[in-house]
Coordinates of C-alpha atoms and ligand atoms in Angstrom, one line a residue:
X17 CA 0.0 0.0 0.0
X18 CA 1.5 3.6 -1.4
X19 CA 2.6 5.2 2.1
X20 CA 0.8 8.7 2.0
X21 CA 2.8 10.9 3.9
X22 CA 5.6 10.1 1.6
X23 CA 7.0 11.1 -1.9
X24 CA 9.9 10.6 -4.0
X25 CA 11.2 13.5 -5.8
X26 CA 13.4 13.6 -9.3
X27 CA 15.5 16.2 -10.5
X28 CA 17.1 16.4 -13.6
X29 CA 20.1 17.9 -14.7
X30 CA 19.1 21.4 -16.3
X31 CA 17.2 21.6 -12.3
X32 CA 20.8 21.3 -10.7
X33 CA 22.6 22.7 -13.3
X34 CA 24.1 25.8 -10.8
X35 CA 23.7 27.3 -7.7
X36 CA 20.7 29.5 -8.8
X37 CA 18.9 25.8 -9.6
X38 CA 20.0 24.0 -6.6
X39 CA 18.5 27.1 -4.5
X40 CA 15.0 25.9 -6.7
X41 CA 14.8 22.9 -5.6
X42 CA 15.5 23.3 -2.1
X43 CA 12.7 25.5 -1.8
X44 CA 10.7 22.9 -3.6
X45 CA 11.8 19.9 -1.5
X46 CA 12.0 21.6 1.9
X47 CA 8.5 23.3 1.3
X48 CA 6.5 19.1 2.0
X49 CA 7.6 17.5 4.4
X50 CA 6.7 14.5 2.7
X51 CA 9.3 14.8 -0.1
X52 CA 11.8 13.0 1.7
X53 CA 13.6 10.6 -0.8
X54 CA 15.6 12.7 -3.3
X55 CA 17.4 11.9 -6.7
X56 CA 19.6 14.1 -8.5
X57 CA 21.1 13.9 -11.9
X58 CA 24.5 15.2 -12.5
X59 CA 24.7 19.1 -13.3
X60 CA 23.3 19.8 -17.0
X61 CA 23.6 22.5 -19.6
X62 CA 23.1 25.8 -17.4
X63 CA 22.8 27.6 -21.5
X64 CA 22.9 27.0 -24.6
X65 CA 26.2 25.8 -25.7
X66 CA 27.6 24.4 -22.2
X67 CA 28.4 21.0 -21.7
X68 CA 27.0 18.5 -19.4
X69 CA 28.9 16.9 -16.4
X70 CA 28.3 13.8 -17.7
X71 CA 29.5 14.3 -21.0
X72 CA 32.6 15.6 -19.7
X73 CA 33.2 12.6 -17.7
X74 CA 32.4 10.1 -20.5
X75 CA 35.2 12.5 -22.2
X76 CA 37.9 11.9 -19.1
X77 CA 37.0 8.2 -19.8
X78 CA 38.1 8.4 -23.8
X79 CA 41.0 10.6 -23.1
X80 CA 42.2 8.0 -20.6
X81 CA 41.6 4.8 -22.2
X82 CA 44.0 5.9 -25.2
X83 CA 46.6 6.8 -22.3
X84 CA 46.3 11.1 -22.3
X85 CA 46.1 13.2 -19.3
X86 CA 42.4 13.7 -18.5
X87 CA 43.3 17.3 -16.7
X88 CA 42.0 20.0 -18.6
X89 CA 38.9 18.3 -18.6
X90 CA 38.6 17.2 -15.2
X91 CA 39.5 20.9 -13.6
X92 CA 36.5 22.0 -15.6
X93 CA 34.7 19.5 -14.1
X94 CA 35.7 19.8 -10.6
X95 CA 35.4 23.9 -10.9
X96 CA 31.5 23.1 -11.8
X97 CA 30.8 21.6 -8.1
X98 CA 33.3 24.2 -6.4
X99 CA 31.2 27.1 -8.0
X100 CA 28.0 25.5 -6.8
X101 CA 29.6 24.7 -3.2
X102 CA 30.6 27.9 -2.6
X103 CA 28.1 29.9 -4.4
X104 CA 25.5 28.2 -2.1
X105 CA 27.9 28.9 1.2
X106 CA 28.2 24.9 2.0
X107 CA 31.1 24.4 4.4
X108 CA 32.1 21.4 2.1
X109 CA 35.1 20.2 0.4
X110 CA 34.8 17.4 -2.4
X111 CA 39.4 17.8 -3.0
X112 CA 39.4 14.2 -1.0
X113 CA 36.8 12.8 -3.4
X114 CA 38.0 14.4 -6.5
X115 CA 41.1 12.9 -6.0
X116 CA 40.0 9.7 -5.9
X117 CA 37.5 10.1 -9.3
X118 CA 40.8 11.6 -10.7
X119 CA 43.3 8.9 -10.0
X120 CA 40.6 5.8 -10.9
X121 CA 39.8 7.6 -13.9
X122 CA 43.3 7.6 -14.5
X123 CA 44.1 4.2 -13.4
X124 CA 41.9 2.8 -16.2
X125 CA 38.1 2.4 -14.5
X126 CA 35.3 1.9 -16.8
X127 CA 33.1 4.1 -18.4
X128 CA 30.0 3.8 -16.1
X129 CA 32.4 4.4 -13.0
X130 CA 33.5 7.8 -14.9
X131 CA 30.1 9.1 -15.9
X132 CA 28.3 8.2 -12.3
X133 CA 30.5 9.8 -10.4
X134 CA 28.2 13.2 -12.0
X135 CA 25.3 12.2 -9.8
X136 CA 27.4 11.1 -7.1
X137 CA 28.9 14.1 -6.5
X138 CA 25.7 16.5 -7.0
X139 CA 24.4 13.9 -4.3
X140 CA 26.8 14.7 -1.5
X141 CA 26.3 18.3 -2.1
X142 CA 22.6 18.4 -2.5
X143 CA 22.5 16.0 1.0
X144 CA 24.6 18.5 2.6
X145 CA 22.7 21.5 1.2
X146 CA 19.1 20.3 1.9
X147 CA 20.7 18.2 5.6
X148 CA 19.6 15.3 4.4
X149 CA 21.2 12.0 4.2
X150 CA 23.5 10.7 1.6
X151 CA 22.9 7.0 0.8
X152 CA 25.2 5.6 -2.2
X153 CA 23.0 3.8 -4.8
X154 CA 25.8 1.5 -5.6
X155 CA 24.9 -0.3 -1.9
X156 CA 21.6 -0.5 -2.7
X157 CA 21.0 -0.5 -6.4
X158 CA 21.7 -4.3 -8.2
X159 CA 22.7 -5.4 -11.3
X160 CA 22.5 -8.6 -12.6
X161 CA 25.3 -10.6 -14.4
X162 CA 23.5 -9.8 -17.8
X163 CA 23.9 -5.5 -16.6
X164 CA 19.8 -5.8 -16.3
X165 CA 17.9 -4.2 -13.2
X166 CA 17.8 -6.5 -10.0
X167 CA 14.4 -5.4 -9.5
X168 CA 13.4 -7.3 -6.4
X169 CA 16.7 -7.9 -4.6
X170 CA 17.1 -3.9 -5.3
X171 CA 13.7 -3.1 -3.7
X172 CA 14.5 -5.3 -0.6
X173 CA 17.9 -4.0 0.1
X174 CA 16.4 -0.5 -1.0
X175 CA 13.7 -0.7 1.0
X176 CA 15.3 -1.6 4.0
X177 CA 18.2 0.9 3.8
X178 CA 15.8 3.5 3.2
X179 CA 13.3 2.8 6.0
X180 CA 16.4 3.5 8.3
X181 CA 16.9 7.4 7.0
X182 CA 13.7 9.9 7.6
X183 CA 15.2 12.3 4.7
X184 CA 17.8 11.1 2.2
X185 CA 19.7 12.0 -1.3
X186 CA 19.8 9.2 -3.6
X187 CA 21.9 9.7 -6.5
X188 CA 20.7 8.5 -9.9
X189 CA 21.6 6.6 -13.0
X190 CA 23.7 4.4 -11.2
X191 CA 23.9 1.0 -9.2
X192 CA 26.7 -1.9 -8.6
X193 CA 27.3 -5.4 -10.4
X194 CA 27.4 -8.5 -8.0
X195 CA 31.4 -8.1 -8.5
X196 CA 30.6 -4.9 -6.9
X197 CA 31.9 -2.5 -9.6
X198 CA 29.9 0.6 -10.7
X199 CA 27.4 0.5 -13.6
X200 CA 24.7 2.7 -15.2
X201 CA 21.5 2.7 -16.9
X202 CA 21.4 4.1 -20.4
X203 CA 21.7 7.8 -20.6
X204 CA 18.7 9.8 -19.1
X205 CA 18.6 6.6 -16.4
X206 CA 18.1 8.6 -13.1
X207 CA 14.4 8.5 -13.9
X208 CA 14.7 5.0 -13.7
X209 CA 16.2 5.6 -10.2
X210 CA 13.8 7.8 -9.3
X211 CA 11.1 5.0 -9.7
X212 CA 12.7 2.6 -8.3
X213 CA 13.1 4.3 -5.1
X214 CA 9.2 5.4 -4.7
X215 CA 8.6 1.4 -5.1
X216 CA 11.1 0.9 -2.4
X217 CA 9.5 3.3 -0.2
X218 CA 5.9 3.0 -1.7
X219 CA 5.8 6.5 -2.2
X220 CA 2.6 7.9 -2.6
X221 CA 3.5 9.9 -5.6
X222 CA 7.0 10.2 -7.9
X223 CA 7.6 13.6 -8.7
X224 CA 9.8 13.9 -11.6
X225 CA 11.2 17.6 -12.3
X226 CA 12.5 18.6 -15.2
X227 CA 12.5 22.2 -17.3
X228 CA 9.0 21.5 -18.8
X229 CA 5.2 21.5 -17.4
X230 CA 4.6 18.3 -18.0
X231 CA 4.0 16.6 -22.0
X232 CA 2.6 18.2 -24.4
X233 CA -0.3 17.4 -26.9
X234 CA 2.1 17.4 -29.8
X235 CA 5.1 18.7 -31.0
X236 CA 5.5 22.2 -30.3
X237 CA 8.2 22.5 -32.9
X238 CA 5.4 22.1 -35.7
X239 CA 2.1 23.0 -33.5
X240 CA 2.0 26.2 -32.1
X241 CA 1.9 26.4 -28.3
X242 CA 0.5 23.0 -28.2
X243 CA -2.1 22.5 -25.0
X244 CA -0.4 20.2 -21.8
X245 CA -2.1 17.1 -20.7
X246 CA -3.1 16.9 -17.5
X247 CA -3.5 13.4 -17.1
X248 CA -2.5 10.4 -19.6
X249 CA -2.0 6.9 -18.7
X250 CA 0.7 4.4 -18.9
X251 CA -0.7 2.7 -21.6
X252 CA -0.9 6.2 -23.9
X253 CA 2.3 7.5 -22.6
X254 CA 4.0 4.3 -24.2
X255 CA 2.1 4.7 -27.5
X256 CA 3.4 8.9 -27.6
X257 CA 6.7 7.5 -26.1
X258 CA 7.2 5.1 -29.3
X259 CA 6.1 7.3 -32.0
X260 CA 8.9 9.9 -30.3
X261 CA 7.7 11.9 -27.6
X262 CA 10.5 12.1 -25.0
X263 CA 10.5 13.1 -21.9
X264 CA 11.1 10.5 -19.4
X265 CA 13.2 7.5 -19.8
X266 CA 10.9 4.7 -21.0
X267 CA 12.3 2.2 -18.1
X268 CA 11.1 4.5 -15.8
X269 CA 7.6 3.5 -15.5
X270 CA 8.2 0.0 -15.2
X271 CA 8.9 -0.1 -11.5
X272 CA 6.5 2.3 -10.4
X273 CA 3.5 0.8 -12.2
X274 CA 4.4 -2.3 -10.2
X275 CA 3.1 -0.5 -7.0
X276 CA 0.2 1.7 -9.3
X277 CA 2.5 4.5 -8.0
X278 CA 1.5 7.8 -10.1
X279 CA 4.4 9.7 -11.8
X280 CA 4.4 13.5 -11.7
X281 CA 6.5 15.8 -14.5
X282 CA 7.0 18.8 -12.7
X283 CA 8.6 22.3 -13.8
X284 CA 11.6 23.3 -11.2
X285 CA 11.3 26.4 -13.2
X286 CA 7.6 27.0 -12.7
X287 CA 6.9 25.0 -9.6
X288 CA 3.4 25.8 -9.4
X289 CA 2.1 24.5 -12.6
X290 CA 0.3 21.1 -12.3
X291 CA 2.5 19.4 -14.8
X292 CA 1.3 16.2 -16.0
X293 CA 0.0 13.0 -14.0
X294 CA 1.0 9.7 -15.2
X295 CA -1.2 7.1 -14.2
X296 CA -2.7 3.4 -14.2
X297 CA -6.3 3.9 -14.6
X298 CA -7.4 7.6 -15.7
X299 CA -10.3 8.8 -13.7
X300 CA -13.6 8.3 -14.2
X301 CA -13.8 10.0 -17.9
X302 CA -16.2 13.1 -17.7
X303 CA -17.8 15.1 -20.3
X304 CA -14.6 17.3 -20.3
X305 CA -12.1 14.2 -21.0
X306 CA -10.7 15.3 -24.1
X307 CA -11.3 13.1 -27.0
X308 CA -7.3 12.7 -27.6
X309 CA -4.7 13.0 -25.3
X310 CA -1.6 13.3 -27.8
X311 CA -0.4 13.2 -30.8
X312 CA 3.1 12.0 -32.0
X313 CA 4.9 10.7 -35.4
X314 CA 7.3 10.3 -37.0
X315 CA 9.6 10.2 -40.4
X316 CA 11.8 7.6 -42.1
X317 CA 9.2 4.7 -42.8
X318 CA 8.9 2.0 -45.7
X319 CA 6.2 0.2 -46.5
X320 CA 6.8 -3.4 -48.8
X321 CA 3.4 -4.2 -50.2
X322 CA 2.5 -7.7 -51.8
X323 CA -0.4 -8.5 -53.7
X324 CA -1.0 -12.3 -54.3
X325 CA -4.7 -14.2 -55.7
X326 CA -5.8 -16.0 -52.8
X327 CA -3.7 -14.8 -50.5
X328 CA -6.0 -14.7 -47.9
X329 CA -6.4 -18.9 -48.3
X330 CA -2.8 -19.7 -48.6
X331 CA -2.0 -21.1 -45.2
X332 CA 1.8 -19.7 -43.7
X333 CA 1.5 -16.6 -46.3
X334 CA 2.3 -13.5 -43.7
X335 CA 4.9 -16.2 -41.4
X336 CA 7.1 -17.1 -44.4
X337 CA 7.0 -13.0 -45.3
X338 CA 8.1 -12.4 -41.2
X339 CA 10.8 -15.0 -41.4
X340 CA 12.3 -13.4 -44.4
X341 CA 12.6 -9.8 -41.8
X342 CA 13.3 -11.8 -38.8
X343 CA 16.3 -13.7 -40.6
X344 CA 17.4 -10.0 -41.5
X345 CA 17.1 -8.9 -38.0
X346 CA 14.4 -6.1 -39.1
X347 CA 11.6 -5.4 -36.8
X348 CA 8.1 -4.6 -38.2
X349 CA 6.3 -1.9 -37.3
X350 CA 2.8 -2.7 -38.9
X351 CA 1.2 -5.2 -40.8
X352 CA -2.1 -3.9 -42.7
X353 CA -3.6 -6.2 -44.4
X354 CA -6.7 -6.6 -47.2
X355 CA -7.8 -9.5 -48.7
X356 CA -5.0 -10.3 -51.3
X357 CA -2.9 -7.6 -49.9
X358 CA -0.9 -7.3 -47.0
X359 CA 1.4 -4.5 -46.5
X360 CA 4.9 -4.5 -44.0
X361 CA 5.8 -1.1 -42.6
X362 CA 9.5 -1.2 -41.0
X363 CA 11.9 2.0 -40.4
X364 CA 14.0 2.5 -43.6
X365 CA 17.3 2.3 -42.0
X366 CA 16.7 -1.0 -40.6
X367 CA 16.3 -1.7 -44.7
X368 CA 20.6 -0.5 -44.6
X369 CA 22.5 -3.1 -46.4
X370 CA 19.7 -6.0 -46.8
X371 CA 16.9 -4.3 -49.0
X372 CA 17.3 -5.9 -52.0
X373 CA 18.5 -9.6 -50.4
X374 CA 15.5 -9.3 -48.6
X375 CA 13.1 -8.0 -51.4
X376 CA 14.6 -11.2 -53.4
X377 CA 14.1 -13.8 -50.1
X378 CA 10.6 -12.5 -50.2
X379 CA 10.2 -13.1 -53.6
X380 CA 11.0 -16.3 -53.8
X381 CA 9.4 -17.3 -50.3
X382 CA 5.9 -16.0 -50.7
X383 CA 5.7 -15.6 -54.5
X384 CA 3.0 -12.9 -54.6
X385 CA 2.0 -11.8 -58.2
X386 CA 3.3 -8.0 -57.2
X387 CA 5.4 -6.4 -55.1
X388 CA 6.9 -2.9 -54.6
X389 CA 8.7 -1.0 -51.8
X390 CA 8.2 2.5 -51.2
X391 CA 10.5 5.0 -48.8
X392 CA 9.2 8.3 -47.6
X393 CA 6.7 7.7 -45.1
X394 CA 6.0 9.4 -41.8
X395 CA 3.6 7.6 -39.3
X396 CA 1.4 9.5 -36.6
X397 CA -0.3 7.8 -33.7
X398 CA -3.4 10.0 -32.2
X399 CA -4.1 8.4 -28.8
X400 CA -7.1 9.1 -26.7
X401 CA -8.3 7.2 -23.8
X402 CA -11.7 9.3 -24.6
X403 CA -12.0 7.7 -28.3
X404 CA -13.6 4.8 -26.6
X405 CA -16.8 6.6 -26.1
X406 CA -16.9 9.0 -28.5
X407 CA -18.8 8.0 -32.0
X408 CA -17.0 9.3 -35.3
X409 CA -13.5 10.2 -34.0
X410 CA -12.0 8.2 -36.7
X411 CA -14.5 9.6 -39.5
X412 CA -13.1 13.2 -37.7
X413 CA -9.5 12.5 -38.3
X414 CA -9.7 11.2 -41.9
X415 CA -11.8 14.2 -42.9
X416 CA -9.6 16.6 -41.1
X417 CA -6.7 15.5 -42.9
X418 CA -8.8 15.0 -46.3
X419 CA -9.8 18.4 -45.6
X420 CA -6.0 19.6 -45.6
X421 CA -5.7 18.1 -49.0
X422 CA -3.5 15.3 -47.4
X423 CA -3.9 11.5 -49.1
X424 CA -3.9 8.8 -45.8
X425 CA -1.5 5.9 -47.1
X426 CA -2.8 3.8 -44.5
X427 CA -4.8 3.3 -41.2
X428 CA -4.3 1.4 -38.6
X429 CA -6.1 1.3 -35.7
X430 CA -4.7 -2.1 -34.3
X431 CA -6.5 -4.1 -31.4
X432 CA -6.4 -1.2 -29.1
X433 CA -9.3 1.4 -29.1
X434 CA -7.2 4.3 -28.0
X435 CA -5.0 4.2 -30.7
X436 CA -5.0 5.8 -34.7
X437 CA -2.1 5.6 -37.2
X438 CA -1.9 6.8 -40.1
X439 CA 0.4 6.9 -42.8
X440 CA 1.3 9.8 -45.2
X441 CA 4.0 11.0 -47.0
X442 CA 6.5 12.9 -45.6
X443 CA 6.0 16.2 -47.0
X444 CA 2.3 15.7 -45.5
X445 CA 3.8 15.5 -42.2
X446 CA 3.6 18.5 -40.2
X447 CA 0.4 19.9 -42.1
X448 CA -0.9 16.5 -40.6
X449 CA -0.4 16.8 -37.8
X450 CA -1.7 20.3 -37.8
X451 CA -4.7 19.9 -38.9
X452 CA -5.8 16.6 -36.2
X453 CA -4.5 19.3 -33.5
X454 CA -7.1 22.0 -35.3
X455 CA -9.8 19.3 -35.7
X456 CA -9.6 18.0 -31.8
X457 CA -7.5 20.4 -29.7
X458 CA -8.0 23.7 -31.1
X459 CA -7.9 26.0 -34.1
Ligands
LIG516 N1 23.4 12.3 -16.1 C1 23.0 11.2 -16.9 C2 22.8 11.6 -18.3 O1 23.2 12.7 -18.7 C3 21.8 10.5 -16.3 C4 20.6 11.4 -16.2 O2 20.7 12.6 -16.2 O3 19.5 10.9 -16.0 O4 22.4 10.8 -19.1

């Protein structure tokens, strides 16, 4: 059962990025008492231009590994977290620490040593700045031989640790192997820290906070001030998520919806904004659910289409054509089908190097009486938990974009109600995508 009176709180890089930023989020953190586990990132970009903490360190790592002095990049580094420290009046020196990260770096440690030493650091001095504790992630976060998440030995030894500290500062993006050696999560991974520690502590509510209000409806670099959604669910965040709407590390949700622990993107910028709410089950839907709750797409599709007599009788058709991709290692993303049709869409670069073997393989596996291959697609998803009940959104979204004089290659609305594709042309694209945010969001 999610413990009410406590949450776990996120904070990216660009939040921490300098002293002005760490002064943010204390206010933020010491204004509940209930945000009592924290978990920084490593300082980010504080403008256009500058370079992450973590970059730099990956950089040490490189310069290292072909045997060069890792200096002039490590002073930057270490001036970064001496400006913070003493622009925020800490009585705190890190020279003990720095000298170890220097001389292991150095001596030859690996790359995810190097780059988590970003959050550790911004750990100790965000403990010491909020007077918290500091707990090391690398006692309490596993790994598994096979550099996977040790999700329940992890949430035991998490748990447990945690339950002993009132307040703490957990750094992110990092854990230990069972040799004990550091490792990471792919870049971005402190949101997957972050959730793992609210299902250790069965946090009420993960607050995640970044430099934006929360996800947007769509792309803001084509729509205009897109609207931000308030609520979305797991479900819809991982069909926006796929079709390339970033904001949080798609691991991330996996350990909170365990525990049916809500996720909150929060703006350390603008800290009273709701943000968004990531949840299991929406609320009951009301009258003012939108019908959508994003849209998303992207570029850089193929489609193979096939066209055989019969095809719909000829028994092992489709599995022969999905050998011929799986024996190319090439994922599909879609598989429309008619009668005597059946299209593949797949990502043109996975086509790199094996388009025309596997053209041919196809060819001679299924024998269809036609087949062509066409580049230049861009797929959108329009996802709506509110399409369920609400007659005519698809007749809606193909009139919009007929309306736009846009041609739909294809539609797929797959075995999940709150989910449209479509497929047009790339130069369609953006005045696509415009036009479903016209027809169901606003003009
Ligand atoms: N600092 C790491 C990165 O830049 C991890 C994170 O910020 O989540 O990828």
């Amino acid at each position: 059962m999610p413990n009410q009176y406590i949450k776990t709180v996120k904070f990216g890089g660009s939040s921490l990025a300098d002293a002005a930023q760490f002064k943010k989020v204390a206010d933020i953190v010491l204004s509940d008492k209930t945000r009592r586990y924290v978990v920084p990132s490593a300082p980010g970009r504080r403008f256009d231009g500058d370079e992450k903490v973590t970059d730099m360190l990956y950089a040490c790592h490189a310069l290292a590994s072909k045997g060069k002095k890792i200096d002039s990049v490590f002073d930057k580094i270490c001036d970064r977290y001496n400006s913070i420290i003493s622009e925020l009046g800490l009585d705190l020196s890190l020279a003990d620490e720095f000298k170890t990260i220097y001389d292991n770096i150095s001596g030859g440690a690996g790359d995810s040593y190097a780059a988590s030493r970003g959050e550790y650091l911004n750990g100790i001095i965000l403990a010491s700045y909020l007077g918290f504790d500091f707990v090391d992630a690398a006692q309490c976060i596993f790994f598994t031989e096979n550099k996977q998440l040790d999700s329940e030995k992890t949430n035991k030894i998490l748990g447990e640790e945690l339950a002993k500290h009132e307040y703490a500062v957990i750094p992110g993006f990092y854990g230990s192997m069972p040799d004990g050696s550091v490792i990471t999560f792919s870049r971005g991974g402190s949101d997957i820290t972050g959730s793992v520690v609210a299902r250790a502590v069965q946090a009420e509510l993960y607050e995640n906070w970044t430099d934006v209000s929360g996800f947007l409806m769509a792309d803001p670099r084509i729509v205009k001030n897109p609207e931000t959604i308030d609520v979305i669910t797991y479900h819809e965040l991982r069909e926006l998520a796929y079709m390339g709407a970033t904001v949080l590390h798609e691991d991330a949700i996996f350990p909170v919806r365990l525990s049916g622990i809500p996720i909150n993107i929060r703006n350390t910028n603008r800290p009273d904004d709701a943000g968004t709410m990531i949840v299991a089950k929406a609320p009951k839907e009301s009258s003012t659910t939108k019908v959508i709750t994003g849209i998303a797409g992207r570029k850089g599709f193929s489609v193979i289409s096939l066209e055989k007599d019969m095809m719909n009788s000829e028994i092992g058709f489709g599995r022969r054509l999905l050998n011929v991709l799986e024996n190319h290692s090439v994922p599909f993303e879609h598989l429309p089908s008619g009668i005597d049709t059946m299209s593949v869409i797949v990502s043109t670069h996975e086509l790199e190097g094996c388009r025309s073997n596997i053209m041919h393989e196809i060819c001679v596996e299924c024998n269809p009486d036609r087949i062509d291959i066409e580049d230049g697609l861009a797929l959108i998803a329009v996802v709506g938990r509110g399409m369920v009940q609400s007659p005519g959104t698809a007749a809606r979204l193909f009139t919009a974009v007929a309306a736009a004089g846009i041609n739909i290659r294809m539609i797929d609305q797959g075995s999940s109600e709150f989910n449209i594709i479509l497929s047009v042309e790339e130069h369609d694209f953006e005045a696509a995508l415009k036009a479903i945010y016209a027809e169901f969001v606003k003009q």
